[in-house]
Amino acid sequence: MKTHPGGLETNNGLMLVFSSHTGKLVAILNDEGWLTSWRTAAAGALAAKAGAPSQVTALGILGTGHQAEQQAHWAAQLLGTPRVFIWGRDPNKATRLVEKLAHQGLTAQTAATVEDVFEHCNVVITCTPSTQAIVPVSAVKPGTHIVAMGADSQGKQELDPQILALAQVIMTDDHQQCAERGELAHALRAGLITHTTDISLGHVLAGNLPGRTSADDVTIADLTGLAAQDIAIASLALGLIQATPSP
């Protein structure tokens, strides 16, 4: 994580755990943002697995920041592929991330363009702060699964809305949130899809709905983040702390 001179790290924070029975504060988890990073990476990896083709050629990551590193590490492990392609607006940052991933045992390399990522990878995770589409519909090949994570607030966007119109399956972590500020929102405003087009990622993960129906399906997971993820990882961390004997 980076630190600004005289300031906090760009990825920072803490979690406060309250009792659901009494409302009292149970714990202050001063994790410096790591729990949020890990739960986001875990969600991305699960979403990648949910719609991935049976044979993953390589994992593509659009982005070069802290979350891009976490996504590459977690998703590559869950998908069972060591091959990772990294694209970023700043080639120097992409090169540095590739070097870090190589030290973690991944076979990583940079991609000169977004199109190059999609040429080599059939699973791509987007985690940039972009406010305009950086993935053109022309780059997306049959059988590709995209996990879109960057558009988690108003004004952010990574995908050409036409990609959602092209997709056979669109999974959302929360329909209402995605319809307000995810990639889904841009496609809805453009009139390319309807509010009944997407399905719940939770239902796919539970095995109630398929994440893809054929090898050539273009599938998308639109993630905006859930409070339930914070509750889950905070509960896990607190449980581990309470189970650890005092010195």
PDB file of C-alpha atoms in Angstrom:
ATOM      1  CA  MET A   1       0.000   0.000   0.000  1.00  0.00           C
ATOM      2  CA  LYS A   2       1.178   3.488  -0.817  1.00  0.00           C
ATOM      3  CA  THR A   3       1.610   6.248   1.703  1.00  0.00           C
ATOM      4  CA  HIS A   4       1.240   9.913   0.868  1.00  0.00           C
ATOM      5  CA  PRO A   5       3.842  12.169   2.517  1.00  0.00           C
ATOM      6  CA  GLY A   6       2.569  13.056   5.939  1.00  0.00           C
ATOM      7  CA  GLY A   7      -0.702  11.241   5.403  1.00  0.00           C
ATOM      8  CA  LEU A   8      -2.466   7.905   5.533  1.00  0.00           C
ATOM      9  CA  GLU A   9      -2.004   5.040   3.122  1.00  0.00           C
ATOM     10  CA  THR A  10      -4.244   5.258   0.055  1.00  0.00           C
ATOM     11  CA  ASN A  11      -5.884   2.004   1.146  1.00  0.00           C
ATOM     12  CA  ASN A  12      -6.683   2.373   4.819  1.00  0.00           C
ATOM     13  CA  GLY A  13      -9.491   1.936   7.300  1.00  0.00           C
ATOM     14  CA  LEU A  14     -10.762  -0.038  10.249  1.00  0.00           C
ATOM     15  CA  MET A  15     -13.823  -2.052  11.187  1.00  0.00           C
ATOM     16  CA  LEU A  16     -16.062  -1.604  14.213  1.00  0.00           C
ATOM     17  CA  VAL A  17     -17.902  -4.739  15.340  1.00  0.00           C
ATOM     18  CA  PHE A  18     -21.161  -4.285  17.256  1.00  0.00           C
ATOM     19  CA  SER A  19     -23.339  -6.882  18.950  1.00  0.00           C
ATOM     20  CA  SER A  20     -26.545  -7.573  17.011  1.00  0.00           C
ATOM     21  CA  HIS A  21     -28.251  -8.341  20.337  1.00  0.00           C
ATOM     22  CA  THR A  22     -27.245  -5.347  22.465  1.00  0.00           C
ATOM     23  CA  GLY A  23     -25.842  -2.838  19.991  1.00  0.00           C
ATOM     24  CA  LYS A  24     -22.713  -2.498  22.110  1.00  0.00           C
ATOM     25  CA  LEU A  25     -19.254  -2.203  20.592  1.00  0.00           C
ATOM     26  CA  VAL A  26     -17.563  -5.606  20.652  1.00  0.00           C
ATOM     27  CA  ALA A  27     -14.265  -4.896  18.938  1.00  0.00           C
ATOM     28  CA  ILE A  28     -12.248  -2.361  16.980  1.00  0.00           C
ATOM     29  CA  LEU A  29     -10.404  -4.133  14.176  1.00  0.00           C
ATOM     30  CA  ASN A  30      -7.650  -1.690  13.228  1.00  0.00           C
ATOM     31  CA  ASP A  31      -6.717  -3.653  10.111  1.00  0.00           C
ATOM     32  CA  GLU A  32      -5.539  -0.663   8.023  1.00  0.00           C
ATOM     33  CA  GLY A  33      -7.898  -1.666   5.239  1.00  0.00           C
ATOM     34  CA  TRP A  34      -6.668  -5.229   4.770  1.00  0.00           C
ATOM     35  CA  LEU A  35      -9.923  -6.945   5.720  1.00  0.00           C
ATOM     36  CA  THR A  36     -11.810  -4.871   3.138  1.00  0.00           C
ATOM     37  CA  SER A  37      -9.158  -5.664   0.531  1.00  0.00           C
ATOM     38  CA  TRP A  38      -9.335  -9.365   1.258  1.00  0.00           C
ATOM     39  CA  ARG A  39     -13.117  -9.583   1.238  1.00  0.00           C
ATOM     40  CA  THR A  40     -13.187  -7.678  -2.081  1.00  0.00           C
ATOM     41  CA  ALA A  41     -10.568 -10.012  -3.530  1.00  0.00           C
ATOM     42  CA  ALA A  42     -12.480 -13.043  -2.288  1.00  0.00           C
ATOM     43  CA  ALA A  43     -15.690 -11.747  -3.867  1.00  0.00           C
ATOM     44  CA  GLY A  44     -13.885 -11.144  -7.163  1.00  0.00           C
ATOM     45  CA  ALA A  45     -12.370 -14.611  -7.163  1.00  0.00           C
ATOM     46  CA  LEU A  46     -15.722 -16.266  -6.438  1.00  0.00           C
ATOM     47  CA  ALA A  47     -17.385 -14.209  -9.174  1.00  0.00           C
ATOM     48  CA  ALA A  48     -14.600 -15.200 -11.578  1.00  0.00           C
ATOM     49  CA  LYS A  49     -15.156 -18.864 -10.803  1.00  0.00           C
ATOM     50  CA  ALA A  50     -18.945 -18.506 -11.109  1.00  0.00           C
ATOM     51  CA  GLY A  51     -18.889 -17.701 -14.817  1.00  0.00           C
ATOM     52  CA  ALA A  52     -15.511 -19.038 -15.922  1.00  0.00           C
ATOM     53  CA  PRO A  53     -15.323 -21.372 -18.921  1.00  0.00           C
ATOM     54  CA  SER A  54     -14.342 -24.959 -18.218  1.00  0.00           C
ATOM     55  CA  GLN A  55     -10.865 -24.298 -19.660  1.00  0.00           C
ATOM     56  CA  VAL A  56      -9.310 -21.035 -18.485  1.00  0.00           C
ATOM     57  CA  THR A  57      -6.661 -19.903 -20.968  1.00  0.00           C
ATOM     58  CA  ALA A  58      -5.321 -17.119 -18.741  1.00  0.00           C
ATOM     59  CA  LEU A  59      -6.496 -14.508 -16.250  1.00  0.00           C
ATOM     60  CA  GLY A  60      -6.528 -10.886 -17.342  1.00  0.00           C
ATOM     61  CA  ILE A  61      -6.411  -7.961 -14.922  1.00  0.00           C
ATOM     62  CA  LEU A  62      -7.191  -4.391 -15.948  1.00  0.00           C
ATOM     63  CA  GLY A  63      -5.641  -2.191 -13.291  1.00  0.00           C
ATOM     64  CA  THR A  64      -2.327  -1.909 -11.475  1.00  0.00           C
ATOM     65  CA  GLY A  65      -3.236  -0.857  -7.946  1.00  0.00           C
ATOM     66  CA  HIS A  66      -3.489  -2.660  -4.636  1.00  0.00           C
ATOM     67  CA  GLN A  67      -6.786  -4.357  -5.489  1.00  0.00           C
ATOM     68  CA  ALA A  68      -5.471  -5.457  -8.890  1.00  0.00           C
ATOM     69  CA  GLU A  69      -2.669  -7.310  -7.109  1.00  0.00           C
ATOM     70  CA  GLN A  70      -5.104  -8.955  -4.702  1.00  0.00           C
ATOM     71  CA  GLN A  71      -7.477  -9.945  -7.506  1.00  0.00           C
ATOM     72  CA  ALA A  72      -4.653 -11.494  -9.516  1.00  0.00           C
ATOM     73  CA  HIS A  73      -3.427 -13.526  -6.566  1.00  0.00           C
ATOM     74  CA  TRP A  74      -6.812 -14.737  -5.283  1.00  0.00           C
ATOM     75  CA  ALA A  75      -8.530 -15.375  -8.615  1.00  0.00           C
ATOM     76  CA  ALA A  76      -5.553 -17.131 -10.195  1.00  0.00           C
ATOM     77  CA  GLN A  77      -5.417 -19.493  -7.239  1.00  0.00           C
ATOM     78  CA  LEU A  78      -9.135 -20.281  -7.306  1.00  0.00           C
ATOM     79  CA  LEU A  79      -9.215 -20.678 -11.090  1.00  0.00           C
ATOM     80  CA  GLY A  80      -6.142 -22.881 -11.022  1.00  0.00           C
ATOM     81  CA  THR A  81      -4.202 -20.891 -13.594  1.00  0.00           C
ATOM     82  CA  PRO A  82      -0.750 -19.348 -13.062  1.00  0.00           C
ATOM     83  CA  ARG A  83      -0.942 -17.270 -16.273  1.00  0.00           C
ATOM     84  CA  VAL A  84      -1.842 -13.628 -15.696  1.00  0.00           C
ATOM     85  CA  PHE A  85      -1.827 -10.667 -18.083  1.00  0.00           C
ATOM     86  CA  ILE A  86      -1.758  -7.143 -16.645  1.00  0.00           C
ATOM     87  CA  TRP A  87      -2.822  -3.939 -18.387  1.00  0.00           C
ATOM     88  CA  GLY A  88      -2.676  -0.458 -16.920  1.00  0.00           C
ATOM     89  CA  ARG A  89      -2.703   3.102 -18.162  1.00  0.00           C
ATOM     90  CA  ASP A  90       0.799   3.492 -16.737  1.00  0.00           C
ATOM     91  CA  PRO A  91       3.082   0.831 -18.277  1.00  0.00           C
ATOM     92  CA  ASN A  92       5.636   1.321 -15.486  1.00  0.00           C
ATOM     93  CA  LYS A  93       3.050   0.442 -12.835  1.00  0.00           C
ATOM     94  CA  ALA A  94       1.983  -2.590 -14.855  1.00  0.00           C
ATOM     95  CA  THR A  95       5.602  -3.765 -15.034  1.00  0.00           C
ATOM     96  CA  ARG A  96       6.061  -3.350 -11.280  1.00  0.00           C
ATOM     97  CA  LEU A  97       2.894  -5.347 -10.592  1.00  0.00           C
ATOM     98  CA  VAL A  98       4.047  -8.123 -12.930  1.00  0.00           C
ATOM     99  CA  GLU A  99       7.335  -8.310 -11.023  1.00  0.00           C
ATOM    100  CA  LYS A 100       5.487  -8.600  -7.698  1.00  0.00           C
ATOM    101  CA  LEU A 101       3.209 -11.331  -9.026  1.00  0.00           C
ATOM    102  CA  ALA A 102       6.197 -13.225 -10.391  1.00  0.00           C
ATOM    103  CA  HIS A 103       7.661 -13.265  -6.882  1.00  0.00           C
ATOM    104  CA  GLN A 104       4.360 -14.810  -5.722  1.00  0.00           C
ATOM    105  CA  GLY A 105       4.815 -17.700  -8.161  1.00  0.00           C
ATOM    106  CA  LEU A 106       2.557 -16.508 -10.980  1.00  0.00           C
ATOM    107  CA  THR A 107       3.520 -16.459 -14.643  1.00  0.00           C
ATOM    108  CA  ALA A 108       2.689 -12.821 -15.220  1.00  0.00           C
ATOM    109  CA  GLN A 109       3.310 -10.451 -18.101  1.00  0.00           C
ATOM    110  CA  THR A 110       2.163  -7.046 -19.241  1.00  0.00           C
ATOM    111  CA  ALA A 111      -0.240  -6.398 -22.097  1.00  0.00           C
ATOM    112  CA  ALA A 112       0.226  -3.349 -24.312  1.00  0.00           C
ATOM    113  CA  THR A 113      -3.513  -2.777 -24.812  1.00  0.00           C
ATOM    114  CA  VAL A 114      -6.863  -3.824 -23.387  1.00  0.00           C
ATOM    115  CA  GLU A 115      -7.469  -5.708 -26.629  1.00  0.00           C
ATOM    116  CA  ASP A 116      -4.296  -7.723 -26.034  1.00  0.00           C
ATOM    117  CA  VAL A 117      -5.632  -8.837 -22.645  1.00  0.00           C
ATOM    118  CA  PHE A 118      -8.825 -10.160 -24.224  1.00  0.00           C
ATOM    119  CA  GLU A 119      -6.846 -11.793 -27.015  1.00  0.00           C
ATOM    120  CA  HIS A 120      -4.991 -13.974 -24.494  1.00  0.00           C
ATOM    121  CA  CYS A 121      -7.504 -14.306 -21.633  1.00  0.00           C
ATOM    122  CA  ASN A 122     -11.014 -15.708 -21.395  1.00  0.00           C
ATOM    123  CA  VAL A 123     -11.455 -14.509 -17.804  1.00  0.00           C
ATOM    124  CA  VAL A 124     -10.869 -10.800 -17.212  1.00  0.00           C
ATOM    125  CA  ILE A 125     -11.264  -8.808 -13.994  1.00  0.00           C
ATOM    126  CA  THR A 126     -11.559  -5.030 -14.281  1.00  0.00           C
ATOM    127  CA  CYS A 127     -10.568  -3.035 -11.192  1.00  0.00           C
ATOM    128  CA  THR A 128      -9.742   0.510 -12.242  1.00  0.00           C
ATOM    129  CA  PRO A 129     -11.113   3.898 -11.114  1.00  0.00           C
ATOM    130  CA  SER A 130     -12.161   4.719 -14.694  1.00  0.00           C
ATOM    131  CA  THR A 131     -15.033   7.120 -15.332  1.00  0.00           C
ATOM    132  CA  GLN A 132     -15.464   6.076 -18.954  1.00  0.00           C
ATOM    133  CA  ALA A 133     -15.572   2.784 -20.829  1.00  0.00           C
ATOM    134  CA  ILE A 134     -12.120   1.308 -21.376  1.00  0.00           C
ATOM    135  CA  VAL A 135     -13.280  -2.098 -22.673  1.00  0.00           C
ATOM    136  CA  PRO A 136     -14.727  -1.884 -26.207  1.00  0.00           C
ATOM    137  CA  VAL A 137     -17.323  -4.415 -27.263  1.00  0.00           C
ATOM    138  CA  SER A 138     -15.113  -5.363 -30.207  1.00  0.00           C
ATOM    139  CA  ALA A 139     -12.477  -6.760 -27.811  1.00  0.00           C
ATOM    140  CA  VAL A 140     -14.781  -9.327 -26.210  1.00  0.00           C
ATOM    141  CA  LYS A 141     -14.625 -12.782 -27.787  1.00  0.00           C
ATOM    142  CA  PRO A 142     -17.145 -15.647 -27.434  1.00  0.00           C
ATOM    143  CA  GLY A 143     -16.617 -17.613 -24.230  1.00  0.00           C
ATOM    144  CA  THR A 144     -15.230 -14.658 -22.255  1.00  0.00           C
ATOM    145  CA  HIS A 145     -16.164 -14.063 -18.629  1.00  0.00           C
ATOM    146  CA  ILE A 146     -15.765 -10.536 -17.237  1.00  0.00           C
ATOM    147  CA  VAL A 147     -15.808  -9.557 -13.574  1.00  0.00           C
ATOM    148  CA  ALA A 148     -16.426  -5.804 -13.434  1.00  0.00           C
ATOM    149  CA  MET A 149     -15.438  -4.313 -10.080  1.00  0.00           C
ATOM    150  CA  GLY A 150     -14.396  -0.723 -10.768  1.00  0.00           C
ATOM    151  CA  ALA A 151     -17.851   0.809 -11.196  1.00  0.00           C
ATOM    152  CA  ASP A 152     -18.886   0.815  -7.550  1.00  0.00           C
ATOM    153  CA  SER A 153     -20.050   4.434  -7.260  1.00  0.00           C
ATOM    154  CA  GLN A 154     -21.825   7.062  -9.346  1.00  0.00           C
ATOM    155  CA  GLY A 155     -19.899   8.237 -12.394  1.00  0.00           C
ATOM    156  CA  LYS A 156     -17.568   5.232 -12.695  1.00  0.00           C
ATOM    157  CA  GLN A 157     -17.550   2.944 -15.728  1.00  0.00           C
ATOM    158  CA  GLU A 158     -15.250   0.387 -17.343  1.00  0.00           C
ATOM    159  CA  LEU A 159     -17.335  -1.523 -19.909  1.00  0.00           C
ATOM    160  CA  ASP A 160     -18.951  -0.430 -23.146  1.00  0.00           C
ATOM    161  CA  PRO A 161     -22.682  -0.915 -22.351  1.00  0.00           C
ATOM    162  CA  GLN A 162     -23.013  -2.886 -25.586  1.00  0.00           C
ATOM    163  CA  ILE A 163     -21.061  -5.683 -23.871  1.00  0.00           C
ATOM    164  CA  LEU A 164     -23.955  -6.190 -21.452  1.00  0.00           C
ATOM    165  CA  ALA A 165     -26.377  -6.346 -24.395  1.00  0.00           C
ATOM    166  CA  LEU A 166     -24.118  -8.993 -25.938  1.00  0.00           C
ATOM    167  CA  ALA A 167     -23.861 -11.098 -22.774  1.00  0.00           C
ATOM    168  CA  GLN A 168     -25.864 -14.294 -22.369  1.00  0.00           C
ATOM    169  CA  VAL A 169     -25.564 -14.114 -18.554  1.00  0.00           C
ATOM    170  CA  ILE A 170     -25.240 -11.037 -16.316  1.00  0.00           C
ATOM    171  CA  MET A 171     -24.757 -11.706 -12.617  1.00  0.00           C
ATOM    172  CA  THR A 172     -25.076  -8.909 -10.044  1.00  0.00           C
ATOM    173  CA  ASP A 173     -24.139  -8.956  -6.376  1.00  0.00           C
ATOM    174  CA  ASP A 174     -27.056  -6.606  -5.647  1.00  0.00           C
ATOM    175  CA  HIS A 175     -29.506  -5.691  -8.403  1.00  0.00           C
ATOM    176  CA  GLN A 176     -30.545  -2.325  -6.975  1.00  0.00           C
ATOM    177  CA  GLN A 177     -26.998  -1.182  -6.291  1.00  0.00           C
ATOM    178  CA  CYS A 178     -25.791  -2.270  -9.722  1.00  0.00           C
ATOM    179  CA  ALA A 179     -28.797  -0.583 -11.355  1.00  0.00           C
ATOM    180  CA  GLU A 180     -27.842   2.653  -9.610  1.00  0.00           C
ATOM    181  CA  ARG A 181     -24.043   2.696  -9.907  1.00  0.00           C
ATOM    182  CA  GLY A 182     -22.665  -0.450 -11.531  1.00  0.00           C
ATOM    183  CA  GLU A 183     -22.063  -1.393 -15.146  1.00  0.00           C
ATOM    184  CA  LEU A 184     -25.693  -2.483 -15.210  1.00  0.00           C
ATOM    185  CA  ALA A 185     -26.743   1.141 -14.704  1.00  0.00           C
ATOM    186  CA  HIS A 186     -25.095   2.349 -17.913  1.00  0.00           C
ATOM    187  CA  ALA A 187     -26.726  -0.392 -19.995  1.00  0.00           C
ATOM    188  CA  LEU A 188     -30.114   0.270 -18.416  1.00  0.00           C
ATOM    189  CA  ARG A 189     -29.902   4.001 -19.092  1.00  0.00           C
ATOM    190  CA  ALA A 190     -28.967   3.270 -22.699  1.00  0.00           C
ATOM    191  CA  GLY A 191     -32.039   1.057 -23.051  1.00  0.00           C
ATOM    192  CA  LEU A 192     -29.918  -1.941 -24.022  1.00  0.00           C
ATOM    193  CA  ILE A 193     -31.236  -4.266 -21.297  1.00  0.00           C
ATOM    194  CA  THR A 194     -34.115  -4.386 -18.834  1.00  0.00           C
ATOM    195  CA  HIS A 195     -34.359  -4.784 -15.072  1.00  0.00           C
ATOM    196  CA  THR A 196     -35.125  -8.491 -15.563  1.00  0.00           C
ATOM    197  CA  THR A 197     -31.995  -9.228 -17.605  1.00  0.00           C
ATOM    198  CA  ASP A 198     -29.602  -9.930 -14.729  1.00  0.00           C
ATOM    199  CA  ILE A 199     -29.582 -12.756 -12.215  1.00  0.00           C
ATOM    200  CA  SER A 200     -28.297 -12.924  -8.654  1.00  0.00           C
ATOM    201  CA  LEU A 201     -24.657 -13.918  -8.260  1.00  0.00           C
ATOM    202  CA  GLY A 202     -25.657 -15.397  -4.915  1.00  0.00           C
ATOM    203  CA  HIS A 203     -28.023 -17.825  -6.626  1.00  0.00           C
ATOM    204  CA  VAL A 204     -25.256 -18.847  -9.021  1.00  0.00           C
ATOM    205  CA  LEU A 205     -22.801 -19.444  -6.166  1.00  0.00           C
ATOM    206  CA  ALA A 206     -25.468 -21.451  -4.323  1.00  0.00           C
ATOM    207  CA  GLY A 207     -25.924 -23.679  -7.375  1.00  0.00           C
ATOM    208  CA  ASN A 208     -29.502 -22.571  -8.017  1.00  0.00           C
ATOM    209  CA  LEU A 209     -28.757 -20.918 -11.369  1.00  0.00           C
ATOM    210  CA  PRO A 210     -26.026 -21.531 -13.976  1.00  0.00           C
ATOM    211  CA  GLY A 211     -23.261 -18.967 -14.472  1.00  0.00           C
ATOM    212  CA  ARG A 212     -23.069 -19.946 -18.142  1.00  0.00           C
ATOM    213  CA  THR A 213     -25.037 -22.257 -20.407  1.00  0.00           C
ATOM    214  CA  SER A 214     -22.495 -22.898 -23.168  1.00  0.00           C
ATOM    215  CA  ALA A 215     -18.780 -22.613 -23.889  1.00  0.00           C
ATOM    216  CA  ASP A 216     -19.365 -19.641 -26.205  1.00  0.00           C
ATOM    217  CA  ASP A 217     -21.401 -17.585 -23.728  1.00  0.00           C
ATOM    218  CA  VAL A 218     -20.184 -14.098 -22.900  1.00  0.00           C
ATOM    219  CA  THR A 219     -20.822 -13.734 -19.184  1.00  0.00           C
ATOM    220  CA  ILE A 220     -20.490 -10.777 -16.813  1.00  0.00           C
ATOM    221  CA  ALA A 221     -20.400 -10.415 -13.043  1.00  0.00           C
ATOM    222  CA  ASP A 222     -21.159  -6.843 -11.980  1.00  0.00           C
ATOM    223  CA  LEU A 223     -19.937  -6.212  -8.416  1.00  0.00           C
ATOM    224  CA  THR A 224     -20.635  -3.130  -6.309  1.00  0.00           C
ATOM    225  CA  GLY A 225     -19.829  -4.574  -2.870  1.00  0.00           C
ATOM    226  CA  LEU A 226     -22.085  -5.850  -0.087  1.00  0.00           C
ATOM    227  CA  ALA A 227     -22.290  -5.048   3.603  1.00  0.00           C
ATOM    228  CA  ALA A 228     -22.701  -8.788   4.164  1.00  0.00           C
ATOM    229  CA  GLN A 229     -19.122  -9.258   2.976  1.00  0.00           C
ATOM    230  CA  ASP A 230     -17.857  -6.890   5.675  1.00  0.00           C
ATOM    231  CA  ILE A 231     -19.939  -8.686   8.294  1.00  0.00           C
ATOM    232  CA  ALA A 232     -18.626 -12.073   7.174  1.00  0.00           C
ATOM    233  CA  ILE A 233     -14.929 -11.189   7.244  1.00  0.00           C
ATOM    234  CA  ALA A 234     -15.224  -9.176  10.459  1.00  0.00           C
ATOM    235  CA  SER A 235     -16.973 -12.138  12.117  1.00  0.00           C
ATOM    236  CA  LEU A 236     -14.254 -14.473  10.845  1.00  0.00           C
ATOM    237  CA  ALA A 237     -11.473 -12.220  12.115  1.00  0.00           C
ATOM    238  CA  LEU A 238     -13.128 -11.761  15.493  1.00  0.00           C
ATOM    239  CA  GLY A 239     -13.688 -15.510  15.823  1.00  0.00           C
ATOM    240  CA  LEU A 240     -10.004 -16.188  15.128  1.00  0.00           C
ATOM    241  CA  ILE A 241      -8.968 -13.582  17.673  1.00  0.00           C
ATOM    242  CA  GLN A 242     -11.258 -14.995  20.340  1.00  0.00           C
ATOM    243  CA  ALA A 243     -10.034 -18.550  19.634  1.00  0.00           C
ATOM    244  CA  THR A 244      -6.382 -17.576  19.986  1.00  0.00           C
ATOM    245  CA  PRO A 245      -5.105 -18.256  23.526  1.00  0.00           C
ATOM    246  CA  SER A 246      -3.749 -15.246  25.383  1.00  0.00           C
ATOM    247  CA  PRO A 247       0.052 -15.300  25.869  1.00  0.00           C
TER     248      PRO A 247
END
